[in-house]
Short mmCIF file of C-alpha atoms and ligand atoms in Angstrom, two decimals:
data_model
loop_
_atom_site.label_atom_id
_atom_site.label_comp_id
_atom_site.label_asym_id
_atom_site.label_seq_id
_atom_site.Cartn_x
_atom_site.Cartn_y
_atom_site.Cartn_z
CA UNK A 23 -98.26 58.70 -191.43
CA UNK A 24 -98.90 55.30 -192.96
CA UNK A 25 -101.67 53.98 -190.71
CA UNK A 26 -105.20 55.00 -191.35
CA UNK A 27 -108.64 54.22 -189.97
CA UNK A 28 -111.18 54.02 -192.74
CA UNK A 29 -114.87 53.68 -191.91
CA UNK A 30 -117.50 52.49 -194.37
CA UNK A 31 -121.09 53.47 -193.52
CA UNK A 32 -123.45 51.13 -195.32
CA UNK A 33 -120.84 48.37 -195.42
CA UNK A 34 -123.27 45.45 -195.84
CA UNK A 35 -124.81 46.67 -199.08
CA UNK A 36 -124.28 45.97 -202.75
CA UNK A 37 -121.64 48.70 -202.93
CA UNK A 38 -120.51 48.46 -199.31
CA UNK A 39 -119.34 44.83 -199.38
CA UNK A 40 -117.10 44.91 -202.48
CA UNK A 41 -115.86 48.36 -201.42
CA UNK A 42 -114.91 46.98 -198.01
CA UNK A 43 -113.14 44.07 -199.70
CA UNK A 44 -111.07 46.44 -201.85
CA UNK A 45 -110.22 48.54 -198.77
CA UNK A 46 -109.21 45.39 -196.86
CA UNK A 47 -106.56 44.69 -199.51
CA UNK A 48 -105.27 48.29 -199.46
CA UNK A 49 -102.06 48.31 -197.36
CA UNK A 50 -102.69 51.90 -196.20
CA UNK A 51 -105.86 50.82 -194.39
CA UNK A 52 -104.73 49.55 -190.99
CA UNK A 53 -108.14 49.77 -189.37
CA UNK A 54 -111.30 49.06 -191.35
CA UNK A 55 -114.44 49.98 -189.50
CA UNK A 56 -117.65 48.58 -190.97
CA UNK A 57 -120.93 50.19 -190.01
CA UNK A 58 -124.43 49.23 -191.15
CA UNK A 59 -127.86 48.65 -189.66
CA UNK A 60 -127.73 44.95 -190.64
CA UNK A 61 -125.23 42.10 -191.20
CA UNK A 62 -122.01 43.87 -190.18
CA UNK A 63 -120.83 41.09 -187.81
CA UNK A 64 -120.91 38.62 -190.70
CA UNK A 65 -119.27 40.89 -193.24
CA UNK A 66 -116.56 41.81 -190.73
CA UNK A 67 -115.89 38.18 -189.72
CA UNK A 68 -115.65 37.15 -193.34
CA UNK A 69 -113.25 39.95 -194.35
CA UNK A 70 -111.15 39.55 -191.20
CA UNK A 71 -109.82 36.20 -192.49
CA UNK A 72 -108.06 37.84 -195.42
CA UNK A 73 -104.29 37.85 -194.93
CA UNK A 74 -103.68 41.62 -195.08
CA UNK A 75 -102.67 43.99 -192.25
CA UNK A 76 -105.94 45.86 -191.87
CA UNK A 77 -107.86 45.08 -188.65
CA UNK A 78 -111.55 44.74 -189.39
CA UNK A 79 -114.27 45.64 -186.91
CA UNK A 80 -118.02 45.43 -187.46
CA UNK A 81 -120.48 47.85 -185.83
CA UNK A 82 -124.15 47.00 -186.13
CA UNK A 83 -127.03 49.38 -185.51
CA UNK A 84 -127.33 53.08 -184.59
CA UNK A 85 -126.21 52.50 -180.98
CA UNK A 86 -122.75 51.61 -182.36
CA UNK A 87 -122.47 54.36 -184.95
CA UNK A 88 -120.35 56.77 -182.92
CA UNK A 89 -117.81 54.07 -182.04
CA UNK A 90 -117.65 53.04 -185.69
CA UNK A 91 -116.78 56.54 -186.91
CA UNK A 92 -114.70 57.71 -183.94
CA UNK A 93 -111.41 59.32 -185.07
CA UNK A 94 -111.67 57.90 -188.57
CA UNK A 95 -109.25 59.45 -191.06
CA UNK A 96 -111.55 58.69 -193.96
CA UNK A 97 -115.28 57.92 -193.98
CA UNK A 98 -116.88 56.54 -197.13
CA UNK A 99 -120.68 56.57 -197.23
CA UNK A 100 -122.57 54.22 -199.56
CA UNK A 101 -125.50 53.80 -197.11
CA UNK A 102 -128.93 54.22 -198.57
CA UNK A 103 -131.54 52.70 -200.81
CA UNK A 104 -130.97 52.24 -204.52
CA UNK A 105 -133.80 53.09 -206.91
CA UNK A 106 -136.18 50.20 -207.62
CA UNK A 107 -139.23 49.96 -209.86
CA UNK A 108 -142.23 51.67 -208.26
CA UNK A 109 -140.06 54.13 -206.36
CA UNK A 110 -140.19 57.78 -207.24
CA UNK A 111 -137.06 59.92 -207.14
CA UNK A 112 -138.63 61.72 -204.19
CA UNK A 113 -138.87 58.46 -202.22
CA UNK A 114 -135.18 57.89 -202.86
CA UNK A 115 -134.33 61.48 -202.03
CA UNK A 116 -136.16 61.61 -198.70
CA UNK A 117 -134.83 58.29 -197.41
CA UNK A 118 -131.25 58.83 -198.49
CA UNK A 119 -131.23 62.50 -197.47
CA UNK A 120 -132.18 61.50 -193.93
CA UNK A 121 -129.54 58.76 -193.81
CA UNK A 122 -126.76 61.11 -194.96
CA UNK A 123 -127.92 63.82 -192.53
CA UNK A 124 -127.69 61.41 -189.57
CA UNK A 125 -124.30 60.03 -190.63
CA UNK A 126 -122.89 63.55 -191.12
CA UNK A 127 -124.13 64.53 -187.63
CA UNK A 128 -122.33 61.55 -186.15
CA UNK A 129 -119.16 62.33 -188.10
CA UNK A 130 -119.24 65.94 -186.84
CA UNK A 131 -119.39 64.63 -183.29
CA UNK A 132 -116.68 61.97 -183.30
CA UNK A 133 -114.54 62.46 -186.42
CA UNK A 134 -114.42 66.19 -187.19
CA UNK A 135 -111.09 65.83 -189.02
CA UNK A 136 -112.21 62.98 -191.26
CA UNK A 137 -112.24 63.24 -195.03
CA UNK A 138 -115.78 62.24 -196.01
CA UNK A 139 -116.56 60.67 -199.38
CA UNK A 140 -120.26 60.42 -200.18
CA UNK A 141 -121.52 57.82 -202.63
CA UNK A 142 -125.19 57.85 -201.58
CA UNK A 143 -127.37 59.24 -204.36
CA UNK A 144 -128.49 61.76 -205.40
CA UNK A 145 -124.89 62.94 -204.84
CA UNK A 146 -125.68 66.40 -206.29
CA UNK A 147 -127.96 66.90 -203.26
CA UNK A 148 -126.52 64.64 -200.54
CA UNK A 149 -123.16 66.45 -200.52
CA UNK A 150 -124.82 69.84 -199.82
CA UNK A 151 -126.85 68.11 -197.06
CA UNK A 152 -123.71 66.80 -195.36
CA UNK A 153 -122.02 70.20 -195.66
CA UNK A 154 -125.03 72.01 -194.15
CA UNK A 155 -125.19 69.54 -191.24
CA UNK A 156 -121.46 69.99 -190.56
CA UNK A 157 -121.92 73.78 -190.69
CA UNK A 158 -124.78 73.56 -188.18
CA UNK A 159 -122.48 71.57 -185.89
CA UNK A 160 -119.68 74.14 -186.29
CA UNK A 161 -117.41 71.47 -187.77
CA UNK A 162 -117.44 72.30 -191.47
CA UNK A 163 -114.29 72.34 -193.54
CA UNK A 164 -115.05 72.58 -197.29
CA UNK A 165 -111.70 70.90 -198.04
CA UNK A 166 -112.81 67.67 -196.40
CA UNK A 167 -116.19 66.78 -197.90
CA UNK A 168 -116.44 65.07 -201.29
CA UNK A 169 -119.07 63.58 -203.56
CA UNK A 170 -117.53 60.52 -205.19
CA UNK A 171 -117.75 61.01 -208.96
CA UNK A 172 -114.84 58.77 -209.98
CA UNK A 173 -117.23 56.30 -211.62
CA UNK A 174 -118.00 58.86 -214.32
CA UNK A 175 -114.28 59.05 -215.12
CA UNK A 176 -113.90 55.27 -215.01
CA UNK A 177 -116.81 54.90 -217.45
CA UNK A 178 -115.56 57.65 -219.77
CA UNK A 179 -112.09 56.07 -219.89
CA UNK A 180 -113.59 52.65 -220.65
CA UNK A 181 -116.02 53.81 -223.36
CA UNK A 182 -113.50 56.04 -225.15
CA UNK A 183 -110.87 53.28 -225.04
CA UNK A 184 -113.43 50.87 -226.54
CA UNK A 185 -114.33 53.37 -229.26
CA UNK A 186 -110.69 53.82 -230.28
CA UNK A 187 -109.36 50.31 -229.64
CA UNK A 188 -107.01 51.58 -226.89
CA UNK A 189 -106.00 50.02 -223.59
CA UNK A 190 -108.29 51.71 -221.00
CA UNK A 191 -105.31 51.97 -218.62
CA UNK A 192 -103.70 54.44 -221.05
CA UNK A 193 -106.79 56.61 -221.44
CA UNK A 194 -107.68 59.53 -219.19
CA UNK A 195 -110.75 61.73 -219.68
CA UNK A 196 -111.49 64.58 -217.30
CA UNK A 197 -115.18 64.59 -216.29
CA UNK A 198 -116.56 67.62 -214.46
CA UNK A 199 -119.91 68.88 -213.18
CA UNK A 200 -122.32 66.79 -211.14
CA UNK A 201 -123.15 63.11 -210.83
CA UNK A 202 -126.38 62.58 -212.76
CA UNK A 203 -127.66 62.97 -216.31
CA UNK A 204 -126.95 66.29 -217.99
CA UNK A 205 -124.89 67.50 -215.04
CA UNK A 206 -122.14 65.03 -216.03
CA UNK A 207 -119.72 66.82 -218.41
CA UNK A 208 -117.07 64.63 -220.05
CA UNK A 209 -114.23 66.72 -221.50
CA UNK A 210 -113.38 64.54 -224.47
CA UNK A 211 -111.52 67.45 -226.07
CA UNK A 212 -108.96 67.06 -223.28
CA UNK A 213 -108.55 63.29 -223.51
CA UNK A 214 -105.13 61.72 -223.04
CA UNK A 215 -104.11 60.50 -225.58
CA UNK A 216 -105.83 63.08 -227.73
CA UNK A 217 -108.78 61.57 -229.64
CA UNK A 218 -111.31 62.98 -232.05
CA UNK A 219 -114.75 61.84 -233.19
CA UNK A 220 -117.24 63.05 -235.78
CA UNK A 221 -119.92 65.23 -234.15
CA UNK A 222 -122.66 62.56 -234.05
CA UNK A 223 -120.32 60.05 -232.40
CA UNK A 224 -119.11 62.64 -229.92
CA UNK A 225 -122.71 63.37 -228.92
CA UNK A 226 -123.58 59.67 -228.67
CA UNK A 227 -120.54 58.99 -226.47
CA UNK A 228 -121.35 61.95 -224.24
CA UNK A 229 -124.92 60.74 -223.79
CA UNK A 230 -123.71 57.22 -223.07
CA UNK A 231 -121.40 58.49 -220.32
CA UNK A 232 -124.21 60.64 -218.86
CA UNK A 233 -126.71 57.77 -218.91
CA UNK A 234 -124.37 54.88 -218.05
CA UNK A 235 -125.97 54.41 -214.63
CA UNK A 236 -129.35 53.81 -216.27
CA UNK A 237 -127.74 51.20 -218.53
CA UNK A 238 -126.88 49.21 -215.40
CA UNK A 239 -130.26 49.81 -213.70
CA UNK A 240 -132.00 48.44 -216.82
CA UNK A 241 -129.72 45.42 -217.12
CA UNK A 242 -130.21 44.60 -213.43
CA UNK A 243 -133.96 44.62 -214.06
CA UNK A 244 -135.14 45.63 -210.61
CA UNK A 245 -132.17 44.31 -208.62
CA UNK A 246 -130.69 47.79 -208.07
CA UNK A 247 -128.09 50.07 -209.59
CA UNK A 248 -124.33 49.89 -210.18
CA UNK A 249 -122.57 48.25 -207.24
CA UNK A 250 -119.35 46.55 -208.41
CA UNK A 251 -118.10 49.33 -210.69
CA UNK A 252 -119.15 51.87 -208.04
CA UNK A 253 -117.22 49.94 -205.39
CA UNK A 254 -114.15 49.96 -207.66
CA UNK A 255 -114.50 53.71 -208.20
CA UNK A 256 -115.09 54.31 -204.47
CA UNK A 257 -111.96 52.33 -203.56
CA UNK A 258 -109.96 54.24 -206.16
CA UNK A 259 -111.18 57.50 -204.63
CA UNK A 260 -110.45 56.38 -201.05
CA UNK A 261 -106.94 55.36 -202.12
CA UNK A 262 -106.34 58.84 -203.58
CA UNK A 263 -107.52 60.45 -200.33
CA UNK A 264 -105.16 58.19 -198.35
CA UNK A 265 -102.20 58.88 -200.63
CA UNK A 266 -102.86 62.59 -200.13
CA UNK A 267 -103.05 62.16 -196.33
CA UNK A 268 -99.81 60.20 -196.42
CA UNK A 269 -98.09 63.19 -198.02
CA UNK A 270 -97.60 61.91 -201.55
CA UNK A 271 -97.32 64.79 -203.97
CA UNK A 272 -99.32 65.20 -207.16
CA UNK A 273 -102.32 63.13 -206.15
CA UNK A 274 -105.02 64.34 -208.52
CA UNK A 275 -108.58 63.04 -208.38
CA UNK A 276 -111.88 64.62 -209.35
CA UNK A 277 -114.75 64.98 -206.89
CA UNK A 278 -117.92 66.98 -206.33
CA UNK A 279 -117.01 69.63 -203.76
CA UNK A 280 -117.74 73.15 -202.60
CA UNK A 281 -116.55 75.13 -205.57
CA UNK A 282 -115.48 78.64 -206.36
CA UNK A 283 -114.56 77.92 -209.96
CA UNK A 284 -118.11 78.03 -211.41
CA UNK A 285 -121.37 79.77 -210.66
CA UNK A 286 -122.59 76.48 -209.17
CA UNK A 287 -121.92 76.29 -205.41
CA UNK A 288 -120.86 72.65 -205.71
CA UNK A 289 -119.08 71.24 -208.74
CA UNK A 290 -116.78 68.38 -209.62
CA UNK A 291 -113.34 69.26 -210.99
CA UNK A 292 -109.91 67.64 -210.74
CA UNK A 293 -108.47 68.31 -207.28
CA UNK A 294 -104.97 68.22 -205.93
CA UNK A 295 -105.23 66.21 -202.69
CA UNK A 296 -102.97 66.49 -199.66
CA UNK A 297 -102.69 66.12 -195.89
CA UNK A 298 -105.76 68.26 -195.24
CA UNK A 299 -107.95 67.08 -198.07
CA UNK A 300 -108.18 69.50 -200.98
CA UNK A 301 -104.90 71.32 -201.47
CA UNK A 302 -105.93 73.01 -204.68
CA UNK A 303 -108.93 73.02 -206.97
CA UNK A 304 -107.46 72.62 -210.44
CA UNK A 305 -110.51 74.21 -212.04
CA UNK A 306 -112.37 73.65 -215.27
CA UNK A 307 -109.56 74.32 -217.73
CA UNK A 308 -110.28 75.02 -221.36
CA UNK A 309 -113.58 73.74 -222.80
CA UNK A 310 -114.55 73.22 -226.44
CA UNK A 311 -117.66 74.98 -227.77
CA UNK A 312 -119.63 71.75 -227.38
CA UNK A 313 -118.46 71.35 -223.78
CA UNK A 314 -119.44 74.98 -223.07
CA UNK A 315 -122.96 74.05 -224.21
CA UNK A 316 -122.96 71.03 -221.89
CA UNK A 317 -121.86 73.29 -219.03
CA UNK A 318 -124.72 75.70 -219.78
CA UNK A 319 -127.24 72.85 -219.63
CA UNK A 320 -125.74 71.47 -216.40
CA UNK A 321 -125.73 74.61 -214.25
CA UNK A 322 -129.50 75.16 -213.78
CA UNK A 323 -130.04 71.46 -213.04
CA UNK A 324 -127.18 71.46 -210.53
CA UNK A 325 -128.51 74.57 -208.82
CA UNK A 326 -131.91 72.91 -208.45
CA UNK A 327 -130.35 69.74 -206.98
CA UNK A 328 -128.19 71.77 -204.58
CA UNK A 329 -131.15 73.82 -203.41
CA UNK A 330 -133.13 70.63 -202.71
CA UNK A 331 -130.28 69.41 -200.49
CA UNK A 332 -129.80 72.70 -198.66
CA UNK A 333 -133.57 73.08 -198.10
CA UNK A 334 -133.76 69.54 -196.70
CA UNK A 335 -130.89 70.17 -194.27
CA UNK A 336 -132.40 73.45 -193.09
CA UNK A 337 -135.90 72.16 -192.37
N1 LIG B 413 -127.12 53.60 -191.78
C1 LIG B 413 -126.22 52.76 -192.31
N2 LIG B 413 -126.49 51.93 -193.31
C2 LIG B 413 -127.73 51.96 -193.82
C3 LIG B 413 -128.72 52.83 -193.34
C4 LIG B 413 -128.39 53.68 -192.26
N3 LIG B 413 -129.26 54.52 -191.72
N4 LIG B 413 -129.84 52.62 -194.06
C5 LIG B 413 -129.56 51.67 -194.96
N5 LIG B 413 -128.28 51.26 -194.81
C6 LIG B 413 -127.55 50.22 -195.52
C7 LIG B 413 -128.43 49.02 -195.87
O1 LIG B 413 -128.62 48.20 -194.74
C8 LIG B 413 -127.58 48.35 -196.94
O2 LIG B 413 -126.66 47.43 -196.41
O3 LIG B 413 -127.06 50.69 -196.77
C9 LIG B 413 -126.82 49.54 -197.58
C10 LIG B 413 -127.29 49.87 -198.98
O4 LIG B 413 -127.05 48.76 -199.79
P1 LIG B 413 -127.97 48.40 -201.03
O5 LIG B 413 -129.39 48.45 -200.64
O6 LIG B 413 -127.43 47.13 -201.61
O7 LIG B 413 -127.73 49.63 -202.03
P2 LIG B 413 -126.46 49.93 -202.98
O8 LIG B 413 -126.73 49.38 -204.33
O9 LIG B 413 -125.22 49.55 -202.28
O10 LIG B 413 -126.57 51.52 -203.14
C11 LIG B 413 -126.45 52.37 -202.04
O11 LIG B 413 -125.39 54.13 -203.29
O12 LIG B 413 -125.11 54.54 -205.57
C12 LIG B 413 -125.86 54.77 -204.44
O13 LIG B 413 -128.01 55.16 -205.41
C13 LIG B 413 -127.25 54.29 -204.62
O14 LIG B 413 -127.96 55.60 -202.82
C14 LIG B 413 -127.70 54.29 -203.20
C15 LIG B 413 -126.48 53.83 -202.44
#
């Protein structure tokens, strides 16, 4: 199969619009379905003039949600509110948790076979929410639900390339764990090409990768969080899902998924993708002593984030 329907939920936002643009220029996307609670007719009209094959349709408001998602092969979810000054993390959590819950319910109803990529933060908790909702609907397949963590890889590749004067295109750093702060575990010991840093530099680079989102929040000074780099990473992830669905072999991409390779119920590791989503979890691989320490620090935080998501979905 070469023709895929991709739906973006939250398509009018800071991430949603550039993500939709990148999907519109992906030749595997033959139907691009844009859902949001505002502005979708305009975004869809605008994108529809681009001279690529994908047919663009806009769906505005909750009454059009089911049509938007119906029989989608891939659903990418950047819907939600980004953190702004004056907002607590709990404000962000409750709003976004509810949005992801409602979107997952709709997906269960009209697109039970879809591969779902969740961008909405906090990803460590929103992915468990979506999984719980799908379980409640009897439509859960752990091989089809993903938290999009590709931005952590993109950032690690960029920062390490900068540090060593390499072309970022030639650099590949596995990043595992979760998608915030200390749960992000860059495996610099397994970089391609192999690189080494003195201990203080290694620690500084690790912290920079873990806190890179905050770098953008600060620079945007109240205007939100990463949107353009996140859209790039989201489009890269969607393309990997589509290549897997198409039957290409050796499509490897990391994502935050239901995991049996650590003591954390959900964990990001490199995955082999195929026609049914995850074909194989490639696992953690070998960690250096320093990376073992990072893993130790990540697990309790991840468990807390996962529990918050599961508790929300169950109440
Ligand atoms: N259904 C669909 N779309 C929604 C809903 C909903 N229930 N609620 C809000 N949206 C839409 C908004 O209308 C807006 O177009 O989601 C979009 C969010 O866009 P922005 O406010 O610009 O936020 P953005 O920077 O794109 O971040 C979105 O991604 O990285 C995460 O932390 C970030 O959770 C946040 C999300």
